[in-house]
PDB file of N, CA and C in Angstrom:
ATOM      1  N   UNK A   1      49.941 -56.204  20.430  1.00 79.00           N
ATOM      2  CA  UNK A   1      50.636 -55.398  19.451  1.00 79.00           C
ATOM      3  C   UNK A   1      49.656 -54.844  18.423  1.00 79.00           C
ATOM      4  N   UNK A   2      48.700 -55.511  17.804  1.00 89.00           N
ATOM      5  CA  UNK A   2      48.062 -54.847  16.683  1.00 89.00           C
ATOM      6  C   UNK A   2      47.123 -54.091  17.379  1.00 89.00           C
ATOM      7  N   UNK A   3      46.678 -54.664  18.525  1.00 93.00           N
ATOM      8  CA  UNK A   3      45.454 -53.408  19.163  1.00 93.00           C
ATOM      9  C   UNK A   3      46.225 -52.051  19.170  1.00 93.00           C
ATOM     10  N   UNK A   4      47.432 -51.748  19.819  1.00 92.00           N
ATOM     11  CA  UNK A   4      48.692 -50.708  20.077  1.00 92.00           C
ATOM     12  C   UNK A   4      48.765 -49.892  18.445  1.00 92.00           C
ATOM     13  N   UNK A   5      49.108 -50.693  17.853  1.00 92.00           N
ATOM     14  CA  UNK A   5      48.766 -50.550  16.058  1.00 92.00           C
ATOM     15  C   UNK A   5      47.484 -49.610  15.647  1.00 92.00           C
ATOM     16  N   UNK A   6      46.486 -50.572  16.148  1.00 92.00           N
ATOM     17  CA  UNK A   6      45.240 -49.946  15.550  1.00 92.00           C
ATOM     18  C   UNK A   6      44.539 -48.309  16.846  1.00 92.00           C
ATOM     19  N   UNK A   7      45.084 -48.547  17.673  1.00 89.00           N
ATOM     20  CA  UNK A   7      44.823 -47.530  18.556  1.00 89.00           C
ATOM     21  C   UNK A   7      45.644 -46.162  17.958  1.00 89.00           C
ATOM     22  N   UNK A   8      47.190 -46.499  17.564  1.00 85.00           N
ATOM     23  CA  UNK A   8      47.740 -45.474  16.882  1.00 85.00           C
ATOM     24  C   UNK A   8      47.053 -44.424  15.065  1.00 85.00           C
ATOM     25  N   UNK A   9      46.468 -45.429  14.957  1.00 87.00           N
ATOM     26  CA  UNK A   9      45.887 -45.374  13.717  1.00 87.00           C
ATOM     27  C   UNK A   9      44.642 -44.668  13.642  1.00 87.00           C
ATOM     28  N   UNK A  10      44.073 -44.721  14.741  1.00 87.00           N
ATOM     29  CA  UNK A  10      42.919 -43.902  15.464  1.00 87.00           C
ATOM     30  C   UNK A  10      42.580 -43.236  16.373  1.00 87.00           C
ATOM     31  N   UNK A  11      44.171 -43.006  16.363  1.00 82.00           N
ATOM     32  CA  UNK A  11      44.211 -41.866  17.562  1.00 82.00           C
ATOM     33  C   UNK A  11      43.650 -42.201  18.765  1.00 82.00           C
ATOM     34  N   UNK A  12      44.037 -42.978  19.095  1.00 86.00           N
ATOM     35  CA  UNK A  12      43.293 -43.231  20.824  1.00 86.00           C
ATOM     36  C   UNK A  12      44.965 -43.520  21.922  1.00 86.00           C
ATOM     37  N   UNK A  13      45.088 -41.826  22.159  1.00 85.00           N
ATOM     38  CA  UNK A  13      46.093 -41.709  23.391  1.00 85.00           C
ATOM     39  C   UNK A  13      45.662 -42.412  24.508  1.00 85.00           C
ATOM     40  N   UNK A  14      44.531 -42.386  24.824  1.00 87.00           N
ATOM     41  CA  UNK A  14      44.085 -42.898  26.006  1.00 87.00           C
ATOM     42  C   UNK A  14      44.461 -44.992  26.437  1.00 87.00           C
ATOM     43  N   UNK A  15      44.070 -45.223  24.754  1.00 91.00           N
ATOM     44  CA  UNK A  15      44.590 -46.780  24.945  1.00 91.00           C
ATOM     45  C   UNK A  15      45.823 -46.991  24.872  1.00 91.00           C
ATOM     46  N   UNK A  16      46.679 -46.297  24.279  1.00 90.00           N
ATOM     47  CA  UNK A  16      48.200 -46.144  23.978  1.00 90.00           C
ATOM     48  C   UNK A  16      48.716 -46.219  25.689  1.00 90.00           C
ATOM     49  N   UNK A  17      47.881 -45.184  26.111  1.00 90.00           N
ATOM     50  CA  UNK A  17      48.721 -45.034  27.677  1.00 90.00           C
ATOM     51  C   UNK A  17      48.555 -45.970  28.707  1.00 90.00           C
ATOM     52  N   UNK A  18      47.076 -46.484  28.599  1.00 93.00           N
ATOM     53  CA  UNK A  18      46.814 -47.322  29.375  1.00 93.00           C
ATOM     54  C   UNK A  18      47.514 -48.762  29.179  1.00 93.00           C
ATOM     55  N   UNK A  19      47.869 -49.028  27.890  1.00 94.00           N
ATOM     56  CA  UNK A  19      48.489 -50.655  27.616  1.00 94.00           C
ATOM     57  C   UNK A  19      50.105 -50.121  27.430  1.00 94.00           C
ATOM     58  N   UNK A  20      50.675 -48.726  28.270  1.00 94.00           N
ATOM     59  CA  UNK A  20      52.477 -48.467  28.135  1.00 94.00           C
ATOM     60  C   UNK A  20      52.290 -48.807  29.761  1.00 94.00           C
ATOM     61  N   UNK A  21      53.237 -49.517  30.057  1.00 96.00           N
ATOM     62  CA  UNK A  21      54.050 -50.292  31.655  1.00 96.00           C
ATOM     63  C   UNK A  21      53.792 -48.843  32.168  1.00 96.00           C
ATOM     64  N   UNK A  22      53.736 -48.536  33.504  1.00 94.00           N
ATOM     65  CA  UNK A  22      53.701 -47.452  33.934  1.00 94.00           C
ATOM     66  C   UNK A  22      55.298 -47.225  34.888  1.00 94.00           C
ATOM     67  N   UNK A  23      55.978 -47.980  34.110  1.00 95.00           N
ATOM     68  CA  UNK A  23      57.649 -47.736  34.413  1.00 95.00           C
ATOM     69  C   UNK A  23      58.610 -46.746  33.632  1.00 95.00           C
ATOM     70  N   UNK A  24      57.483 -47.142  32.266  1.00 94.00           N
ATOM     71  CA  UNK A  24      58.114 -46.836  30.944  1.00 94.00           C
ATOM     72  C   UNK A  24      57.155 -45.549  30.300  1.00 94.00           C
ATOM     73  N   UNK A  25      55.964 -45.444  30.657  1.00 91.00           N
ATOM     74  CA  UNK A  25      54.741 -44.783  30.191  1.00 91.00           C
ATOM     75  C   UNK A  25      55.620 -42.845  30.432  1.00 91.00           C
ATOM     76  N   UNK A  26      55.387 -42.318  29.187  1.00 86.00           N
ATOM     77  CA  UNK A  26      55.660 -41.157  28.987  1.00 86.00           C
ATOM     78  C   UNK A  26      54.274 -40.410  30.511  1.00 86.00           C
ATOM     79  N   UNK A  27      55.380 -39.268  30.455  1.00 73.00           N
ATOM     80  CA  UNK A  27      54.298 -38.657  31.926  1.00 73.00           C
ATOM     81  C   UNK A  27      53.667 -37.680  31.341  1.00 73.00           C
ATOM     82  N   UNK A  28      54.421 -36.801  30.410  1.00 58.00           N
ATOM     83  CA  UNK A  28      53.334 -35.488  29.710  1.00 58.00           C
ATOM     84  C   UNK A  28      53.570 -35.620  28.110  1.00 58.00           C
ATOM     85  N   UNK A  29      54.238 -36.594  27.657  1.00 58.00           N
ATOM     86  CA  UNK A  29      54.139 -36.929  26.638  1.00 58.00           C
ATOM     87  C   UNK A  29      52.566 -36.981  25.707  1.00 58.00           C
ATOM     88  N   UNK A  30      53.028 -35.806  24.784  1.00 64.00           N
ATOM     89  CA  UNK A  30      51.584 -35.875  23.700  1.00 64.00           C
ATOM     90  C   UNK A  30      51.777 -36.838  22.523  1.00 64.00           C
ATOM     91  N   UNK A  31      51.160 -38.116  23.310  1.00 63.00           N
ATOM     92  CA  UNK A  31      51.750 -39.358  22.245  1.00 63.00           C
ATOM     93  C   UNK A  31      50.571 -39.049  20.765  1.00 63.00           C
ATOM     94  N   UNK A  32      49.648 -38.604  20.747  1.00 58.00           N
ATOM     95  CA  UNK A  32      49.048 -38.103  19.703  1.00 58.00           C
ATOM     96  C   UNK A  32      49.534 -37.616  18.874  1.00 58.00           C
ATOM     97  N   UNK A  33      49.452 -36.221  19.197  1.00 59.00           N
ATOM     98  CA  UNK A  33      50.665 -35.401  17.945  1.00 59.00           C
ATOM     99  C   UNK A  33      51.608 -35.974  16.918  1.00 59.00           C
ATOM    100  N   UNK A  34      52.304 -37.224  18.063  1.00 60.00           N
ATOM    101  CA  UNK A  34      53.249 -37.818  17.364  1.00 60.00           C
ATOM    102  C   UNK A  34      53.095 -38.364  15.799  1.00 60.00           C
ATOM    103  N   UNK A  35      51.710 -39.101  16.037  1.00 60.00           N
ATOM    104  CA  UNK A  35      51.033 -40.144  14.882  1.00 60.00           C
ATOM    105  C   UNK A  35      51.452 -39.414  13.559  1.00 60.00           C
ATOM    106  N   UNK A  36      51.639 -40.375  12.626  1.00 56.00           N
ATOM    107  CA  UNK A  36      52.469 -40.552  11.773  1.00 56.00           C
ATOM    108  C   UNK A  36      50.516 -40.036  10.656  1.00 56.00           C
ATOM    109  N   UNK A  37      50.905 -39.371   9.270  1.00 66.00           N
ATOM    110  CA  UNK A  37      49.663 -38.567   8.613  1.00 66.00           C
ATOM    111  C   UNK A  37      48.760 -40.506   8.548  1.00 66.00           C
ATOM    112  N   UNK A  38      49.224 -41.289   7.770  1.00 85.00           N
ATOM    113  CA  UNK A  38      48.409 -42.015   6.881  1.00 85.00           C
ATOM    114  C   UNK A  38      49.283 -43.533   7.296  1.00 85.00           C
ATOM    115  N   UNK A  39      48.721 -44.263   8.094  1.00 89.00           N
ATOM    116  CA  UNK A  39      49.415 -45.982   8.033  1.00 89.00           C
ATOM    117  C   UNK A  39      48.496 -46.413   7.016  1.00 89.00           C
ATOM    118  N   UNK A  40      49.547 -47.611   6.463  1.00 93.00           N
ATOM    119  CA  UNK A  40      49.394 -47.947   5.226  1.00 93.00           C
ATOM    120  C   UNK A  40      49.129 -49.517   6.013  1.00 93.00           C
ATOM    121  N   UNK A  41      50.016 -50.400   7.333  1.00 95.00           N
ATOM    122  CA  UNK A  41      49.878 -51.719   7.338  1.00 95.00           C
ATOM    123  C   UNK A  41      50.630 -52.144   8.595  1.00 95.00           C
ATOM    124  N   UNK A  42      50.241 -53.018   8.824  1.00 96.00           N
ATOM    125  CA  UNK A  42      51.191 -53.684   9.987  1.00 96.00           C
ATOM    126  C   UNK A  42      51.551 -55.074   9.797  1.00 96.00           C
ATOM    127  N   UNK A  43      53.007 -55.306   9.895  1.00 96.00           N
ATOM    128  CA  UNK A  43      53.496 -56.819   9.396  1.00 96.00           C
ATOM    129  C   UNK A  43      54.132 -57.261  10.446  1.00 96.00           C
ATOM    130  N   UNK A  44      53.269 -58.200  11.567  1.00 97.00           N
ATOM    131  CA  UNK A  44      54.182 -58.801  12.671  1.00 97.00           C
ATOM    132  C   UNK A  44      54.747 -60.033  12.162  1.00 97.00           C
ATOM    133  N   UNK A  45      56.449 -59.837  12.168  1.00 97.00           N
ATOM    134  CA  UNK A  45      57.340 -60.826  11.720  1.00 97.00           C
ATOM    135  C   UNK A  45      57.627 -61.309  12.545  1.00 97.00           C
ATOM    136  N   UNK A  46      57.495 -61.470  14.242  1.00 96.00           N
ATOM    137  CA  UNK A  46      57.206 -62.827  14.741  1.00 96.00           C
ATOM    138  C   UNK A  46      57.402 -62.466  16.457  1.00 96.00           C
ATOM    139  N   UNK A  47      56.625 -63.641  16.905  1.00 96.00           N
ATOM    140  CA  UNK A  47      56.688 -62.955  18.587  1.00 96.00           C
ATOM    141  C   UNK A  47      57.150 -64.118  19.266  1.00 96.00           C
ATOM    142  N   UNK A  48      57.809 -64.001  20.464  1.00 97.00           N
ATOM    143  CA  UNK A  48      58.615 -65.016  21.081  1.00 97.00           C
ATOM    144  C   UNK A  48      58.234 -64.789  22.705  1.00 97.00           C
ATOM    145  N   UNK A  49      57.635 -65.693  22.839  1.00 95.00           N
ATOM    146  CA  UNK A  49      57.479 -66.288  24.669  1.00 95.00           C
ATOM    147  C   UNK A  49      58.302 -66.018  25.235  1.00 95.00           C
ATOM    148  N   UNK A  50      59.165 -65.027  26.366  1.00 94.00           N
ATOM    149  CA  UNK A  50      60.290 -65.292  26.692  1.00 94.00           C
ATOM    150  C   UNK A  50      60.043 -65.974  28.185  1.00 94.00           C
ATOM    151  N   UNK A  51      59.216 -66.231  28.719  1.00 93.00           N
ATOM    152  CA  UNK A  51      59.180 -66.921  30.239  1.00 93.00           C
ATOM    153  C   UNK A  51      57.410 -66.196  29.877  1.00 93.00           C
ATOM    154  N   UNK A  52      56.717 -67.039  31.245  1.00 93.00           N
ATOM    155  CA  UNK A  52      55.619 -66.354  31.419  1.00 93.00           C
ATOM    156  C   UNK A  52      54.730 -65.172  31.486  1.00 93.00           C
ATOM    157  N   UNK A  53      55.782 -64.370  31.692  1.00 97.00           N
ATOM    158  CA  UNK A  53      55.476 -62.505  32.000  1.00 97.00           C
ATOM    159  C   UNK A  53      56.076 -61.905  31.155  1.00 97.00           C
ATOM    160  N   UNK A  54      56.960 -62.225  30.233  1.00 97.00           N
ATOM    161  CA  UNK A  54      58.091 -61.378  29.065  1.00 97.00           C
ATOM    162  C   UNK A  54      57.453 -62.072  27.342  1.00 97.00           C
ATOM    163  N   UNK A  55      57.483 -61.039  26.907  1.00 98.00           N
ATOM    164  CA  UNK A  55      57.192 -61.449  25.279  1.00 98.00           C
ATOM    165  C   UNK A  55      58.148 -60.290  24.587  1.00 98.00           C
ATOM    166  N   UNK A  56      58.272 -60.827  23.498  1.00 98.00           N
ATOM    167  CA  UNK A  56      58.837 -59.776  22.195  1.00 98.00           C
ATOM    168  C   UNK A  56      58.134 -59.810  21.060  1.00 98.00           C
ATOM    169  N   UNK A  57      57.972 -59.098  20.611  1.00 97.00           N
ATOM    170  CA  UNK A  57      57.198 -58.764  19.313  1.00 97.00           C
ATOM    171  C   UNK A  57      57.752 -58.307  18.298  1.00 97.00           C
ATOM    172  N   UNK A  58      58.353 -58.715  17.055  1.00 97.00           N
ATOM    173  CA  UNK A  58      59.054 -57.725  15.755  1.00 97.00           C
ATOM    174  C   UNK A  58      57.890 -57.413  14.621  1.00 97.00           C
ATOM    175  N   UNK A  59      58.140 -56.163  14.796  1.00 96.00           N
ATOM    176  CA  UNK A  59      57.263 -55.720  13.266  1.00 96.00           C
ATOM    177  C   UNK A  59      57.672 -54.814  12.225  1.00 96.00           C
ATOM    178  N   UNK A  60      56.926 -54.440  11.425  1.00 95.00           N
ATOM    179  CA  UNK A  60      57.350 -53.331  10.600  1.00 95.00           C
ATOM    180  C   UNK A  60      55.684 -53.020  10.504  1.00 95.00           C
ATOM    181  N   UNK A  61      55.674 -51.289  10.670  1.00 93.00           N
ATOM    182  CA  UNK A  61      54.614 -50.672  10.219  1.00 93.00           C
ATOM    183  C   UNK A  61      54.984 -49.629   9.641  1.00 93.00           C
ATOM    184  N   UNK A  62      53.958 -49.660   7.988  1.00 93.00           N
ATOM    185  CA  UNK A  62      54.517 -48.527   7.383  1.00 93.00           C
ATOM    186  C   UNK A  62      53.436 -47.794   7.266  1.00 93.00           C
ATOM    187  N   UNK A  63      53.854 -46.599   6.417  1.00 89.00           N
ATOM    188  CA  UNK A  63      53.035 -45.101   6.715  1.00 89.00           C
ATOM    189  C   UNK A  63      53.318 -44.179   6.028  1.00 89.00           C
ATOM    190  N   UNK A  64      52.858 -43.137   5.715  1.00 88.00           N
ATOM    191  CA  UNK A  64      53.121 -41.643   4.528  1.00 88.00           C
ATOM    192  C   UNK A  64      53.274 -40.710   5.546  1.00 88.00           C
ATOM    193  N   UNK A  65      54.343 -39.937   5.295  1.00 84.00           N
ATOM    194  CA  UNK A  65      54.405 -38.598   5.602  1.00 84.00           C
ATOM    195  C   UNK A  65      53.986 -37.886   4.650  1.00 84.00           C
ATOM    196  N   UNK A  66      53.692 -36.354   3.978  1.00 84.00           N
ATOM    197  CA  UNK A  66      53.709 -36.000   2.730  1.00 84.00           C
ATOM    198  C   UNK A  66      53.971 -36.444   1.442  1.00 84.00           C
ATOM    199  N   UNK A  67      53.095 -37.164   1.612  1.00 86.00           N
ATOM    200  CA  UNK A  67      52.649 -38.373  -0.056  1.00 86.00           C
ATOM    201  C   UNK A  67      54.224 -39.359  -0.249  1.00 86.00           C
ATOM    202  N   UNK A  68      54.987 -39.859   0.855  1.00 89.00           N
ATOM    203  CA  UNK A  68      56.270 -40.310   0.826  1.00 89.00           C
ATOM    204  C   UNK A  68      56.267 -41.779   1.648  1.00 89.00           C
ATOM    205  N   UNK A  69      56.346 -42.444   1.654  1.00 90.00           N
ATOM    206  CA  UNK A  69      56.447 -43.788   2.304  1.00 90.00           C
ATOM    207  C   UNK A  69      57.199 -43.799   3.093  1.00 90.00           C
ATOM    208  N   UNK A  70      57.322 -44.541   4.361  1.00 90.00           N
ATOM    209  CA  UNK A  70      58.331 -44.959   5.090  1.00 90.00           C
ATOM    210  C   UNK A  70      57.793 -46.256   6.066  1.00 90.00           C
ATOM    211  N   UNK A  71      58.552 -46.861   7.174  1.00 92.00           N
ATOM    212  CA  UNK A  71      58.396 -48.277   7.838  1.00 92.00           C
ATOM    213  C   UNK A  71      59.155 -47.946   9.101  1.00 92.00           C
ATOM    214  N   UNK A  72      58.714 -48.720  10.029  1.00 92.00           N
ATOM    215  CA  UNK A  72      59.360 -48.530  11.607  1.00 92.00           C
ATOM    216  C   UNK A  72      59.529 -49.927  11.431  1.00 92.00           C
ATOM    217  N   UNK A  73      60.714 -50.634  11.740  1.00 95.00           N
ATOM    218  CA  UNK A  73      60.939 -51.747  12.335  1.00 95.00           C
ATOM    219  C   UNK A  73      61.305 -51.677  13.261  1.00 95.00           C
ATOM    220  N   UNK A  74      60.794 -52.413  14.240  1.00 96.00           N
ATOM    221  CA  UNK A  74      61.055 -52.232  15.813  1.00 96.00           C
ATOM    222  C   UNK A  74      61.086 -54.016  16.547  1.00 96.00           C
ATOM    223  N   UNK A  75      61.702 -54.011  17.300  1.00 97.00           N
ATOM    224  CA  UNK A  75      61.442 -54.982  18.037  1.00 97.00           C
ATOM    225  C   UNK A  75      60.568 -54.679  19.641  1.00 97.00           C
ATOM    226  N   UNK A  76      59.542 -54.934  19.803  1.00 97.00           N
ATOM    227  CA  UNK A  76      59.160 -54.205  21.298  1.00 97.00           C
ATOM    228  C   UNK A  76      59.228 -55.320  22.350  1.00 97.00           C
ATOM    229  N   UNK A  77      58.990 -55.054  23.624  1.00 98.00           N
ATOM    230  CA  UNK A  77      59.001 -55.793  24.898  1.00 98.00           C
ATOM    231  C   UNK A  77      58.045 -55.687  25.395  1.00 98.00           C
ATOM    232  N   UNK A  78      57.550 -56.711  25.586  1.00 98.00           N
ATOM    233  CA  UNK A  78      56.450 -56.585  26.472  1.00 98.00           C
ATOM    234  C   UNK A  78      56.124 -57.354  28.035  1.00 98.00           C
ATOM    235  N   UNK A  79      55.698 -57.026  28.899  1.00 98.00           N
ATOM    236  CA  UNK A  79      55.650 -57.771  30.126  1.00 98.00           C
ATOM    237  C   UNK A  79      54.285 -58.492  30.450  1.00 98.00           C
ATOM    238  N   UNK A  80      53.696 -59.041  31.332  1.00 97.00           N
ATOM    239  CA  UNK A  80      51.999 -59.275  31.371  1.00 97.00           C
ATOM    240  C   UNK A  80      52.234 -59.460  33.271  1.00 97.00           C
ATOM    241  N   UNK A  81      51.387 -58.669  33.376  1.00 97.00           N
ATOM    242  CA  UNK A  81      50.783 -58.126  35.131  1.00 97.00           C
ATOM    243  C   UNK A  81      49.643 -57.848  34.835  1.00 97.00           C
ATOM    244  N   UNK A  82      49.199 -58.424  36.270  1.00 94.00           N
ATOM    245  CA  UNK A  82      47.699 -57.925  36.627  1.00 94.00           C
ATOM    246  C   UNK A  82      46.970 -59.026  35.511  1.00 94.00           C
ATOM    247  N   UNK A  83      46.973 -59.844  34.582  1.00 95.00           N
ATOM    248  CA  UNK A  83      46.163 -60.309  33.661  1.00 95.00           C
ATOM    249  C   UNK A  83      46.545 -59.181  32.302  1.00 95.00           C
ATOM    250  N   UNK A  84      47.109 -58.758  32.402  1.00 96.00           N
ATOM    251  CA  UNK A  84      46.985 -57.683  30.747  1.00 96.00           C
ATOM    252  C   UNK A  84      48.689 -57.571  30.431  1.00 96.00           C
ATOM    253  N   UNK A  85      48.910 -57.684  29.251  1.00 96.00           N
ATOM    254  CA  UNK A  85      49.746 -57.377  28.819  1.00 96.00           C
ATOM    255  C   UNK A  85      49.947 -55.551  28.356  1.00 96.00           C
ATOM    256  N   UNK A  86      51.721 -55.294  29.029  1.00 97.00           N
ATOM    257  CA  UNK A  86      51.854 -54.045  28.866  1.00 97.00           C
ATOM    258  C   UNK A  86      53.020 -53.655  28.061  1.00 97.00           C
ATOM    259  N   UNK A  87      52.954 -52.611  26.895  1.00 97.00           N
ATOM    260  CA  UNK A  87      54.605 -52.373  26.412  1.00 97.00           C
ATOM    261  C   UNK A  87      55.470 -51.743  27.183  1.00 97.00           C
ATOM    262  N   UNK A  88      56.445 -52.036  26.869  1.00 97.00           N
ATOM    263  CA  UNK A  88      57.352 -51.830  27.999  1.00 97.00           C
ATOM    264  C   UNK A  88      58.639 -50.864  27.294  1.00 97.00           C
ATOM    265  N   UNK A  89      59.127 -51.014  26.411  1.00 95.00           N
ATOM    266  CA  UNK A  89      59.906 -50.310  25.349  1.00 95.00           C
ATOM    267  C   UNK A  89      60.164 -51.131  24.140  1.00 95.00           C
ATOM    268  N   UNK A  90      60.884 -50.570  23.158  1.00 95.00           N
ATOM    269  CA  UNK A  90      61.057 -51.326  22.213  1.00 95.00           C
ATOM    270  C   UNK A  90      62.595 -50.852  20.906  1.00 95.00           C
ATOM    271  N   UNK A  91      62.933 -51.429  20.580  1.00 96.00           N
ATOM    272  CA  UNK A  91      64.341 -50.888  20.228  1.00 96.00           C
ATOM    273  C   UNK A  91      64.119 -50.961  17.967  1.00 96.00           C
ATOM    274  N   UNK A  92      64.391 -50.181  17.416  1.00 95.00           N
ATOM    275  CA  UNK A  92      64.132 -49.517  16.210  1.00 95.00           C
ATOM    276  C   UNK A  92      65.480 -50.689  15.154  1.00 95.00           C
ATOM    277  N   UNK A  93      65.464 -51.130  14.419  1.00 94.00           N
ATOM    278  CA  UNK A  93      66.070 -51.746  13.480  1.00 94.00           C
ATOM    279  C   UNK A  93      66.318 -50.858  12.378  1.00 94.00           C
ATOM    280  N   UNK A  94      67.155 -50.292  12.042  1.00 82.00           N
ATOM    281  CA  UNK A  94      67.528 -49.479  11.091  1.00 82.00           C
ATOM    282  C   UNK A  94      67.869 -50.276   9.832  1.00 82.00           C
ATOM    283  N   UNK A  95      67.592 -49.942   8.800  1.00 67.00           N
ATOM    284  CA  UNK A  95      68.344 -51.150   7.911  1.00 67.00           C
ATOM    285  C   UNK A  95      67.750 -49.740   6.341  1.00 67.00           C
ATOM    286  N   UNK A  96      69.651 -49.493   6.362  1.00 57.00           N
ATOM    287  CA  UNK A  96      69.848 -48.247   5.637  1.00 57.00           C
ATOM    288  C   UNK A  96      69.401 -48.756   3.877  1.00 57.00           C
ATOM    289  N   UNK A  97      68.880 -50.392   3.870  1.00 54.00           N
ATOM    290  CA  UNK A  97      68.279 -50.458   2.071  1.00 54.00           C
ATOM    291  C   UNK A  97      67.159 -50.176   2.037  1.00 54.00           C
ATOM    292  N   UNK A  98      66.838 -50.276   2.970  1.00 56.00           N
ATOM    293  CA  UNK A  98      64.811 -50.670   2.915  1.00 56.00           C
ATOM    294  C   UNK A  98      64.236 -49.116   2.559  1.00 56.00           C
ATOM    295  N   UNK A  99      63.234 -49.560   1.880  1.00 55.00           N
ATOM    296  CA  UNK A  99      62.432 -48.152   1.035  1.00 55.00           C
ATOM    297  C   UNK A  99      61.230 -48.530   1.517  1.00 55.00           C
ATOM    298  N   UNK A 100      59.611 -47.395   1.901  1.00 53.00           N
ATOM    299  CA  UNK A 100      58.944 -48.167   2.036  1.00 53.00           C
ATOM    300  C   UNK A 100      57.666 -48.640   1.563  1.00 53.00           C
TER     301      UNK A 100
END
């Protein structure tokens, strides 16, 4: 998760794609572009073993758009093949108080 983090943070599509499941992995997706102007942090609030090959990961990473704060809380999935762990998707926690 924080490598995924720090790869976003430095723009490296190439590691982004290579550590997305290739079930789940965008096909012409310009995951670059996407990146958010300025991350500010990454807070993993906790990861859970689910069997040998399945993990979950919850975080919040926040970030500036035009001098404005905001946070992704997400819960992601992850699987492990081949020796490497891969993301697999991950589902967004909305929580309409939080400022960021």
């Amino acid at each position: 998760m924080r490598s995924r983090y720090a790869a976003y943070t430095l723009g490296r599509e190439g590691y982004l794609l290579e550590t997305w499941h290739p079930s789940t992995r965008p096909a012409s997706r310009d995951v670059v572009s996407e990146l958010h102007n300025k991350w500010l942090g990454l807070e993993v609030k906790r990861h859970e073993q689910r069997g040998p090959s399945n993990a979950l990961v919850e975080f919040v990473a926040r970030y500036k758009i035009g001098g404005r704060a905001h946070r992704l809380h997400e819960i992601s999935r992850f699987v492990h093949e081949t020796g490497r762990w891969f993301y697999v998707g991950g589902d967004i926690i909305h929580d309409p108080t939080a400022r960021g």
